[in-house]
């Protein structure tokens, strides 16, 4: 299996934008990773396109080797930007590995820890900052 392409998707969410990467393979298995660095979506997106040549043609199941290849190429240059880019591509590769084996990623990383996860929603940034306004927003 080889990586054939890496796409980026910037998704707006009001007060914050999110950057996702989609890693494509020659076997038709795609993986999704997230690489959001607040305030630097376009910069991080450019970083994905700068580094993707290091991933294209590589086996996405050799995650540590691929991450090392990318890290070695940038050394300490790029700081948080390059590390965020590499992490996003790496997570997408874990997604590909799990799909190729027919198992959830948590099984690859040591197993399920809990049966459920509490949900969290925060919309308080869009209302007056008072207890009453927060209550009204939560009820809406």
PDB file of C-alpha atoms in Angstrom:
ATOM      1  CA  UNK A   1       0.000   0.000   0.000  1.00  0.00           C
ATOM      2  CA  UNK A   2       1.301   3.461  -0.928  1.00  0.00           C
ATOM      3  CA  UNK A   3       0.188   7.021  -0.237  1.00  0.00           C
ATOM      4  CA  UNK A   4      -0.935   8.642  -3.490  1.00  0.00           C
ATOM      5  CA  UNK A   5      -2.186  12.064  -2.381  1.00  0.00           C
ATOM      6  CA  UNK A   6      -2.843  14.262   0.632  1.00  0.00           C
ATOM      7  CA  UNK A   7      -5.667  16.803   0.597  1.00  0.00           C
ATOM      8  CA  UNK A   8      -6.482  19.543   3.087  1.00  0.00           C
ATOM      9  CA  UNK A   9      -9.876  20.793   4.205  1.00  0.00           C
ATOM     10  CA  UNK A  10     -10.337  23.969   6.249  1.00  0.00           C
ATOM     11  CA  UNK A  11     -13.657  23.958   8.081  1.00  0.00           C
ATOM     12  CA  UNK A  12     -15.040  27.123   9.652  1.00  0.00           C
ATOM     13  CA  UNK A  13     -16.793  26.876  12.995  1.00  0.00           C
ATOM     14  CA  UNK A  14     -17.584  30.477  13.845  1.00  0.00           C
ATOM     15  CA  UNK A  15     -14.942  31.444  16.352  1.00  0.00           C
ATOM     16  CA  UNK A  16     -12.438  28.782  15.304  1.00  0.00           C
ATOM     17  CA  UNK A  17     -11.352  27.119  12.079  1.00  0.00           C
ATOM     18  CA  UNK A  18     -10.287  23.486  11.859  1.00  0.00           C
ATOM     19  CA  UNK A  19      -7.835  21.892   9.429  1.00  0.00           C
ATOM     20  CA  UNK A  20      -8.260  18.281   8.364  1.00  0.00           C
ATOM     21  CA  UNK A  21      -6.048  16.209   6.104  1.00  0.00           C
ATOM     22  CA  UNK A  22      -7.195  13.298   3.991  1.00  0.00           C
ATOM     23  CA  UNK A  23      -4.501  10.801   3.025  1.00  0.00           C
ATOM     24  CA  UNK A  24      -5.335   8.680  -0.039  1.00  0.00           C
ATOM     25  CA  UNK A  25      -3.788   5.306  -0.895  1.00  0.00           C
ATOM     26  CA  UNK A  26      -3.491   3.198  -4.017  1.00  0.00           C
ATOM     27  CA  UNK A  27      -5.703   0.570  -2.332  1.00  0.00           C
ATOM     28  CA  UNK A  28      -8.652   2.944  -2.009  1.00  0.00           C
ATOM     29  CA  UNK A  29      -8.325   3.280   1.764  1.00  0.00           C
ATOM     30  CA  UNK A  30      -8.351   6.892   2.952  1.00  0.00           C
ATOM     31  CA  UNK A  31      -7.482   8.247   6.377  1.00  0.00           C
ATOM     32  CA  UNK A  32      -8.449  11.476   8.117  1.00  0.00           C
ATOM     33  CA  UNK A  33      -6.256  13.464  10.504  1.00  0.00           C
ATOM     34  CA  UNK A  34      -6.727  16.813  12.214  1.00  0.00           C
ATOM     35  CA  UNK A  35      -4.082  19.529  12.270  1.00  0.00           C
ATOM     36  CA  UNK A  36      -5.571  22.643  13.793  1.00  0.00           C
ATOM     37  CA  UNK A  37      -3.240  25.296  15.144  1.00  0.00           C
ATOM     38  CA  UNK A  38      -5.346  28.265  16.268  1.00  0.00           C
ATOM     39  CA  UNK A  39      -4.805  31.322  14.135  1.00  0.00           C
ATOM     40  CA  UNK A  40      -2.539  29.540  11.663  1.00  0.00           C
ATOM     41  CA  UNK A  41      -4.889  27.496   9.472  1.00  0.00           C
ATOM     42  CA  UNK A  42      -3.541  28.810   6.152  1.00  0.00           C
ATOM     43  CA  UNK A  43       0.044  28.479   7.363  1.00  0.00           C
ATOM     44  CA  UNK A  44      -0.528  24.924   8.567  1.00  0.00           C
ATOM     45  CA  UNK A  45      -2.333  24.073   5.332  1.00  0.00           C
ATOM     46  CA  UNK A  46       0.667  25.379   3.363  1.00  0.00           C
ATOM     47  CA  UNK A  47       2.898  23.230   5.587  1.00  0.00           C
ATOM     48  CA  UNK A  48       0.942  20.115   4.603  1.00  0.00           C
ATOM     49  CA  UNK A  49       1.539  20.894   0.937  1.00  0.00           C
ATOM     50  CA  UNK A  50       5.239  21.608   1.612  1.00  0.00           C
ATOM     51  CA  UNK A  51       5.786  18.241   3.323  1.00  0.00           C
ATOM     52  CA  UNK A  52       3.415  15.928   1.476  1.00  0.00           C
ATOM     53  CA  UNK A  53       6.082  14.986  -1.095  1.00  0.00           C
ATOM     54  CA  UNK A  54       7.861  13.175   1.747  1.00  0.00           C
ATOM     55  CA  UNK A  55       4.784  10.999   2.341  1.00  0.00           C
ATOM     56  CA  UNK A  56       3.615  10.327  -1.211  1.00  0.00           C
ATOM     57  CA  UNK A  57       4.857   6.927  -2.360  1.00  0.00           C
ATOM     58  CA  UNK A  58       5.432   5.737   1.217  1.00  0.00           C
ATOM     59  CA  UNK A  59       3.594   2.925   3.009  1.00  0.00           C
ATOM     60  CA  UNK A  60       1.106   4.569   5.427  1.00  0.00           C
ATOM     61  CA  UNK A  61       1.221   1.495   7.673  1.00  0.00           C
ATOM     62  CA  UNK A  62       4.871   2.222   8.534  1.00  0.00           C
ATOM     63  CA  UNK A  63       3.766   5.116  10.711  1.00  0.00           C
ATOM     64  CA  UNK A  64       6.902   5.576  12.822  1.00  0.00           C
ATOM     65  CA  UNK A  65       9.187   5.396   9.778  1.00  0.00           C
ATOM     66  CA  UNK A  66       7.063   7.961   7.933  1.00  0.00           C
ATOM     67  CA  UNK A  67       6.925  10.326  10.919  1.00  0.00           C
ATOM     68  CA  UNK A  68      10.713  10.026  11.330  1.00  0.00           C
ATOM     69  CA  UNK A  69      11.231  10.723   7.613  1.00  0.00           C
ATOM     70  CA  UNK A  70       9.203  13.927   7.874  1.00  0.00           C
ATOM     71  CA  UNK A  71      10.726  15.021  11.200  1.00  0.00           C
ATOM     72  CA  UNK A  72      14.259  14.397   9.945  1.00  0.00           C
ATOM     73  CA  UNK A  73      13.572  16.526   6.878  1.00  0.00           C
ATOM     74  CA  UNK A  74      12.560  19.588   8.876  1.00  0.00           C
ATOM     75  CA  UNK A  75      14.834  19.153  11.907  1.00  0.00           C
ATOM     76  CA  UNK A  76      13.772  21.971  14.230  1.00  0.00           C
ATOM     77  CA  UNK A  77      12.625  24.278  11.420  1.00  0.00           C
ATOM     78  CA  UNK A  78       8.975  25.243  11.381  1.00  0.00           C
ATOM     79  CA  UNK A  79       8.393  24.523  15.058  1.00  0.00           C
ATOM     80  CA  UNK A  80       4.735  24.002  15.932  1.00  0.00           C
ATOM     81  CA  UNK A  81       3.633  24.326  12.312  1.00  0.00           C
ATOM     82  CA  UNK A  82       5.633  21.357  11.031  1.00  0.00           C
ATOM     83  CA  UNK A  83       4.925  19.259  14.101  1.00  0.00           C
ATOM     84  CA  UNK A  84       1.194  19.892  13.747  1.00  0.00           C
ATOM     85  CA  UNK A  85       1.369  18.954  10.050  1.00  0.00           C
ATOM     86  CA  UNK A  86       3.264  15.745  10.801  1.00  0.00           C
ATOM     87  CA  UNK A  87       0.828  14.847  13.588  1.00  0.00           C
ATOM     88  CA  UNK A  88      -2.155  15.307  11.264  1.00  0.00           C
ATOM     89  CA  UNK A  89      -0.623  13.061   8.606  1.00  0.00           C
ATOM     90  CA  UNK A  90       0.373  10.535  11.263  1.00  0.00           C
ATOM     91  CA  UNK A  91      -3.177  10.335  12.675  1.00  0.00           C
ATOM     92  CA  UNK A  92      -4.528   9.835   9.140  1.00  0.00           C
ATOM     93  CA  UNK A  93      -2.072   6.952   8.739  1.00  0.00           C
ATOM     94  CA  UNK A  94      -3.322   5.374  11.989  1.00  0.00           C
ATOM     95  CA  UNK A  95      -6.819   5.666  10.525  1.00  0.00           C
ATOM     96  CA  UNK A  96      -5.636   3.885   7.360  1.00  0.00           C
ATOM     97  CA  UNK A  97      -3.902   1.163   9.372  1.00  0.00           C
ATOM     98  CA  UNK A  98      -7.021   0.517  11.439  1.00  0.00           C
ATOM     99  CA  UNK A  99      -9.221   0.387   8.349  1.00  0.00           C
ATOM    100  CA  UNK A 100      -6.797  -1.949   6.555  1.00  0.00           C
ATOM    101  CA  UNK A 101      -6.872  -4.363   9.508  1.00  0.00           C
ATOM    102  CA  UNK A 102     -10.586  -3.961  10.167  1.00  0.00           C
ATOM    103  CA  UNK A 103     -10.051  -2.730  13.723  1.00  0.00           C
ATOM    104  CA  UNK A 104     -10.679   0.574  15.517  1.00  0.00           C
ATOM    105  CA  UNK A 105      -7.628   2.714  16.220  1.00  0.00           C
ATOM    106  CA  UNK A 106      -8.033   2.301  19.979  1.00  0.00           C
ATOM    107  CA  UNK A 107      -7.304  -1.402  19.547  1.00  0.00           C
ATOM    108  CA  UNK A 108      -3.984  -0.533  17.873  1.00  0.00           C
ATOM    109  CA  UNK A 109      -3.089   1.847  20.704  1.00  0.00           C
ATOM    110  CA  UNK A 110      -3.635  -0.480  23.637  1.00  0.00           C
ATOM    111  CA  UNK A 111      -7.355  -1.120  23.763  1.00  0.00           C
ATOM    112  CA  UNK A 112     -10.589   0.500  24.784  1.00  0.00           C
ATOM    113  CA  UNK A 113     -10.471   2.306  28.124  1.00  0.00           C
ATOM    114  CA  UNK A 114     -14.130   3.223  28.655  1.00  0.00           C
ATOM    115  CA  UNK A 115     -17.528   2.406  27.191  1.00  0.00           C
ATOM    116  CA  UNK A 116     -18.622   5.994  26.650  1.00  0.00           C
ATOM    117  CA  UNK A 117     -17.264   9.513  26.626  1.00  0.00           C
ATOM    118  CA  UNK A 118     -19.099  12.527  27.986  1.00  0.00           C
ATOM    119  CA  UNK A 119     -20.100  15.062  25.350  1.00  0.00           C
ATOM    120  CA  UNK A 120     -19.054  18.685  25.583  1.00  0.00           C
ATOM    121  CA  UNK A 121     -20.488  21.668  23.744  1.00  0.00           C
ATOM    122  CA  UNK A 122     -19.362  25.230  24.196  1.00  0.00           C
ATOM    123  CA  UNK A 123     -21.281  28.061  22.647  1.00  0.00           C
ATOM    124  CA  UNK A 124     -20.806  30.562  25.437  1.00  0.00           C
ATOM    125  CA  UNK A 125     -18.620  32.785  23.300  1.00  0.00           C
ATOM    126  CA  UNK A 126     -21.720  33.865  21.351  1.00  0.00           C
ATOM    127  CA  UNK A 127     -23.747  35.275  24.222  1.00  0.00           C
ATOM    128  CA  UNK A 128     -23.565  37.823  26.991  1.00  0.00           C
ATOM    129  CA  UNK A 129     -21.198  36.591  29.693  1.00  0.00           C
ATOM    130  CA  UNK A 130     -23.633  36.255  32.599  1.00  0.00           C
ATOM    131  CA  UNK A 131     -25.023  33.179  34.372  1.00  0.00           C
ATOM    132  CA  UNK A 132     -28.527  33.954  33.086  1.00  0.00           C
ATOM    133  CA  UNK A 133     -27.347  34.262  29.472  1.00  0.00           C
ATOM    134  CA  UNK A 134     -25.371  31.015  29.781  1.00  0.00           C
ATOM    135  CA  UNK A 135     -28.478  29.261  31.105  1.00  0.00           C
ATOM    136  CA  UNK A 136     -30.601  30.611  28.247  1.00  0.00           C
ATOM    137  CA  UNK A 137     -27.965  29.515  25.704  1.00  0.00           C
ATOM    138  CA  UNK A 138     -27.787  26.031  27.230  1.00  0.00           C
ATOM    139  CA  UNK A 139     -31.570  25.680  27.063  1.00  0.00           C
ATOM    140  CA  UNK A 140     -31.648  26.815  23.426  1.00  0.00           C
TER     141      UNK A 140
END
